Coordinates of C-alpha atoms in Angstrom, one line a residue:
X1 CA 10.4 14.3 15.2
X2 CA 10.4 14.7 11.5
X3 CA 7.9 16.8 9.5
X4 CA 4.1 17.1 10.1
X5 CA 2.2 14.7 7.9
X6 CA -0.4 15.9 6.3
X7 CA -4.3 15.4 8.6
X8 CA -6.4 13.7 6.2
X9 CA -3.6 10.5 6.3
X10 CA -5.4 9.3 9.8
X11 CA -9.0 10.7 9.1
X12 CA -10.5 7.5 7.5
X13 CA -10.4 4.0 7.8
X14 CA -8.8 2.4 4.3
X15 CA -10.3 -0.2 2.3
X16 CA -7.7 -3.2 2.4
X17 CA -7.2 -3.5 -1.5
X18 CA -10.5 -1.8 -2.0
X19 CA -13.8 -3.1 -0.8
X20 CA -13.6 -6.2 -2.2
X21 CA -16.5 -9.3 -1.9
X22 CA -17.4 -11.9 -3.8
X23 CA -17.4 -10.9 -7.5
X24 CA -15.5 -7.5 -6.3
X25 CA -11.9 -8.6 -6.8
X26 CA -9.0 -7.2 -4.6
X27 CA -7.6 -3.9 -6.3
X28 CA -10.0 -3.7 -8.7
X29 CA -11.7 -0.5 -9.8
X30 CA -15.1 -2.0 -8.8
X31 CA -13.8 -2.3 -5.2
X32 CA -12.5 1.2 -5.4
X33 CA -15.6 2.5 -6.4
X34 CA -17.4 0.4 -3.4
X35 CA -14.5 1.9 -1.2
X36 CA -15.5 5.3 -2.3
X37 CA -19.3 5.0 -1.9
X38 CA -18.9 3.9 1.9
X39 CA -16.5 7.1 2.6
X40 CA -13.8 4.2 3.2
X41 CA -10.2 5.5 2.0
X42 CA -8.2 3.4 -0.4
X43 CA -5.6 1.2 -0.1
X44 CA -3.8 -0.7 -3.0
X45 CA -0.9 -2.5 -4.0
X46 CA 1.7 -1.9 -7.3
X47 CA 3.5 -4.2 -9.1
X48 CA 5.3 -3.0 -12.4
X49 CA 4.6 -4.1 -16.2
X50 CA 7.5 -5.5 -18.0
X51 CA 7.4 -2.0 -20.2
X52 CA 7.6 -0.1 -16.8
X53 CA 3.4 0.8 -16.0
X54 CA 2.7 0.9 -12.4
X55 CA 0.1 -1.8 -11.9
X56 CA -2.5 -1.9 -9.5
X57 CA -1.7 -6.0 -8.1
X58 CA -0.6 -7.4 -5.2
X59 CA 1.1 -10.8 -6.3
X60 CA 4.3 -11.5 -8.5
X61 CA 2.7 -14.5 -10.3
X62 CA -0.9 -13.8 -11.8
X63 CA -2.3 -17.9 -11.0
X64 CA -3.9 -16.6 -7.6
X65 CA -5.8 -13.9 -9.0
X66 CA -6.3 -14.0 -12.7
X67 CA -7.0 -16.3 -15.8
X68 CA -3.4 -15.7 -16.6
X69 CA -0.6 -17.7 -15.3
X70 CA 3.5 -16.5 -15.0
X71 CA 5.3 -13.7 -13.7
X72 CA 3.2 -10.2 -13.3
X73 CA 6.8 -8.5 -14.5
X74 CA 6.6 -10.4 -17.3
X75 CA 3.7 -8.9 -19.1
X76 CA 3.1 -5.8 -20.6
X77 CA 0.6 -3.3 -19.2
X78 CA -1.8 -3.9 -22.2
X79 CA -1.8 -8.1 -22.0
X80 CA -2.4 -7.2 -18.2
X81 CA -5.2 -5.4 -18.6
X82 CA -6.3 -7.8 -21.1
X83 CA -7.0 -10.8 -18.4
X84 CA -9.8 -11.3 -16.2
X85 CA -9.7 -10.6 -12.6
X86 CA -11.0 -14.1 -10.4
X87 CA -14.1 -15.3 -13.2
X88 CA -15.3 -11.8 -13.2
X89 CA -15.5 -8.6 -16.2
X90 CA -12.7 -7.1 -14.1
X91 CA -9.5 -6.6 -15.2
X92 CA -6.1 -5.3 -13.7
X93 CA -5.8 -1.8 -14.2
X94 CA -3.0 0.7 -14.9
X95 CA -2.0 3.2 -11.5
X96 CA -2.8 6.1 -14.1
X97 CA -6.6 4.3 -14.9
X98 CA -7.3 3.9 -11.3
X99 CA -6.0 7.5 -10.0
X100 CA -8.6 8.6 -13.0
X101 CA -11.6 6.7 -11.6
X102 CA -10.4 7.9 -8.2
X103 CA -10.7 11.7 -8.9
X104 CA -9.4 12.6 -5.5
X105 CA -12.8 11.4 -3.6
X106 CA -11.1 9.8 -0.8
X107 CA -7.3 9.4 0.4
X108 CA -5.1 6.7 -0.9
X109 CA -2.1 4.6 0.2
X110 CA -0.3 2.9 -2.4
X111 CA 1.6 0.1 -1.3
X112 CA 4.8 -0.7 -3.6
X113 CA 5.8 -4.8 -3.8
X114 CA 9.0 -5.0 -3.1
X115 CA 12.2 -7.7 -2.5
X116 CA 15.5 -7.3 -1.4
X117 CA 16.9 -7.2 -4.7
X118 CA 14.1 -5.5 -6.6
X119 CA 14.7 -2.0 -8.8
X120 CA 12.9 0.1 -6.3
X121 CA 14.1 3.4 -8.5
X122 CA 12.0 2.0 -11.7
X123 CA 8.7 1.5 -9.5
X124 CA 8.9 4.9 -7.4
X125 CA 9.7 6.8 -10.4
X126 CA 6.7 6.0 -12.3
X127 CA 4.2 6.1 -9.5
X128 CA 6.0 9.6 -8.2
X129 CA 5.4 11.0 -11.6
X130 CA 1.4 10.3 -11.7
X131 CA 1.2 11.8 -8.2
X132 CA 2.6 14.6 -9.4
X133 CA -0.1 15.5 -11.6
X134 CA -2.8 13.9 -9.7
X135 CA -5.2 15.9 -7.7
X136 CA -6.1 14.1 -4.7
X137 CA -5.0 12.9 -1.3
X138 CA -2.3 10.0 -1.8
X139 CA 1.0 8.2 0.1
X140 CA 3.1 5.7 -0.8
X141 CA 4.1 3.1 1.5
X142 CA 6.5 -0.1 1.3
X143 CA 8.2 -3.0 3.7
X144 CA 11.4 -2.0 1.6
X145 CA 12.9 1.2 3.6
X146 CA 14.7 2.2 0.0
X147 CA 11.1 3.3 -1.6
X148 CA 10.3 6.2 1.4
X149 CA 14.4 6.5 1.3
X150 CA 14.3 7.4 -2.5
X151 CA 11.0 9.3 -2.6
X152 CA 12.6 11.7 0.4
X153 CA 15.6 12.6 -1.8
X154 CA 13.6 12.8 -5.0
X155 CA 9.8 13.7 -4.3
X156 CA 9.9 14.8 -0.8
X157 CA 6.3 16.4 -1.1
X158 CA 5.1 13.3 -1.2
X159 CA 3.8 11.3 1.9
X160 CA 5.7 8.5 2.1
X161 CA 5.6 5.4 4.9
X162 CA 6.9 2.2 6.1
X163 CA 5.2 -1.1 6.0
X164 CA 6.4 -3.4 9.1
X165 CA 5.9 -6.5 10.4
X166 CA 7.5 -8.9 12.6
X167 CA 5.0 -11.8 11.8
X168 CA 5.4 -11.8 8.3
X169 CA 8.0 -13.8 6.6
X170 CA 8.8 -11.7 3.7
X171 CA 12.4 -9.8 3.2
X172 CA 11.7 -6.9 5.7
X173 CA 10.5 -8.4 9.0
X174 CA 12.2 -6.6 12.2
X175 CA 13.4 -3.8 9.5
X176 CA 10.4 -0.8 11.2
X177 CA 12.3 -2.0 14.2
X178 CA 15.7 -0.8 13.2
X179 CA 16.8 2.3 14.1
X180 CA 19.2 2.7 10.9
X181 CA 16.8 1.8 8.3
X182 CA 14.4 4.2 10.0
X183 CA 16.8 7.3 9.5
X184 CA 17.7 6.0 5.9
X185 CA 13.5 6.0 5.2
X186 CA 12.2 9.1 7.0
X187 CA 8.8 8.0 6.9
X188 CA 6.1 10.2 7.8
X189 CA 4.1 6.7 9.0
X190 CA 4.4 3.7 10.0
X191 CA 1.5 1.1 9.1
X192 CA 2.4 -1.5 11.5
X193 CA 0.9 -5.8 11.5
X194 CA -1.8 -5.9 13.6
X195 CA -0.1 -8.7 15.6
X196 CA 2.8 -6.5 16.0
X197 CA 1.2 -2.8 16.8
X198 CA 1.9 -3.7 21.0
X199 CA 5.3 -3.7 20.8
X200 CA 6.9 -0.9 22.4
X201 CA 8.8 0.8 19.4
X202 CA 4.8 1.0 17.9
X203 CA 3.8 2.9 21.0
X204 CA 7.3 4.8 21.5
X205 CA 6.4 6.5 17.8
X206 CA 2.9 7.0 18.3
X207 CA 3.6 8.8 21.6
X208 CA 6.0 10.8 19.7
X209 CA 2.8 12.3 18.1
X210 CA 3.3 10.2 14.5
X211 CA 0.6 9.1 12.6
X212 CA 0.7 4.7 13.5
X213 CA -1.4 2.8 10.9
X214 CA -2.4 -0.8 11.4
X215 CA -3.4 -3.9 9.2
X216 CA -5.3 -5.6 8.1
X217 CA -8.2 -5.9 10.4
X218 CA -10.3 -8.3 9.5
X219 CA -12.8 -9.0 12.2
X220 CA -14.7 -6.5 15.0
X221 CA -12.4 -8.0 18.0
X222 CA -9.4 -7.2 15.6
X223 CA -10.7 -3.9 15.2
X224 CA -11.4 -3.2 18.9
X225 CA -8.1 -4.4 20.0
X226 CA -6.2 -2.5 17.5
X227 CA -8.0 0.9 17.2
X228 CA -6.3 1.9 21.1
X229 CA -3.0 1.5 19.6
X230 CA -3.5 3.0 16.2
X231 CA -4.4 5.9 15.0
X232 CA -6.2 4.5 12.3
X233 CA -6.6 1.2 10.4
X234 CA -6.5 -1.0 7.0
X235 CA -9.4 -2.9 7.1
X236 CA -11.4 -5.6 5.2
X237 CA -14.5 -8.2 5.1
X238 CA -15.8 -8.7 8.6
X239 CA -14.7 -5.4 10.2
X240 CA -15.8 -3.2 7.8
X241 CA -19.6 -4.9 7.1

């Protein structure tokens, strides 16, 4: 069965990247704050800054999403920080700066990027050690089973979860699914695709009285559909308006 996760984890829907809109970019502090002043929980992605800062980004190239252009790792935190987010004031932002505009006001799931032959040690360290002094409801998750696999050896107080998917084409598809890399990760969740929560390994842990998390739910059918197999959901645009 494992160990009991802590309540708040499925007591609010999260904020896919934050509440982001139009001039809100994804994972910014502005769609935080939004997040935070509809009661929505948080969730966010990591990459790491070539001098090691946990950075609150979802892609490994910063063309998609910045005025910048190369590799995210390639950059340190305070040339990051210096670009604008998508033609807007925003910027990227340090995990440390975002946990300090957070103040605890509503639970968060961090979400580390990952590959099959990424450093997961370097990212979990430095995003364990900021939880450790933050003050507020937080979890990490990943696709890669090493990054709940390390944090249960070295910070096993903190919540820790699986990403999975069987739609997605990135590294860890089928991995949730494997009864091996489950016993290496020890999750405490599961945050499952939303085109994958019927299968019956979803329902098999969910009846097994586990917290089951599903993303990202994007419109209202997506949300009906999925909220009778989850116990809660990552959501965004449509489903949360």
């Amino acid at each position: 069965m494992g160990r009991t996760p802590p309540d708040w984890l499925t007591r609010t829907t999260y904020a896919h990247r934050g509440l982001h809109a139009p001039g809100v970019p994804e994972n910014s502090l502005a769609a935080a704050l939004a997040a935070i002043e509809r009661g929505f929980g948080i969730e966010c992605d990591i990459q790491r800054s070539r001098d090691d800062h946990p950075m609150v980004f979802h892609d490994w190239e910063l063309d998609r999403l910045t005025n910048g252009t190369g590799e995210t790792e390639d950059y340190l935190a305070d040339e990051l920080e210096g670009l604008s987010l998508v033609g807007t004031s925003e910027t990227p932002s340090r995990l440390q700066r975002f946990l300090e505009a957070l103040e605890g006001r509503v639970p968060l799931l961090i979400e580390i990027k990952s590959q099959p032959d990424y450093d997961v040690e370097g990212t979990a360290l430095s995003v364990a050690q900021l939880l450790e002094r933050y003050n507020g409801p937080a979890a990490v998750m990943s696709f890669d089973p090493r990054v709940p696999q390390w944090l249960a050896k070295s910070f096993p107080e903190i919540c820790r979860g699986l990403v999975g998917t069987d739609s997605l084409m990135n590294g860890f598809e089928h991995v949730w699914r494997d009864p091996d890399s489950l016993d290496l990760a020890q999750p405490d969740f599961l945050a499952i695709d939303r085109r994958d929560i019927d299968r019956p390994e979803a329902s098999e842990w969910r009846a097994a009285s586990r917290p089951l998390l599903s993303w990202t739910i994007r419109t209202k059918q997506d949300w009906k559909a999925a909220s009778v197999l989850a116990d809660t959901l990552i959501a965004e645009g449509e489903a949360l308006a």
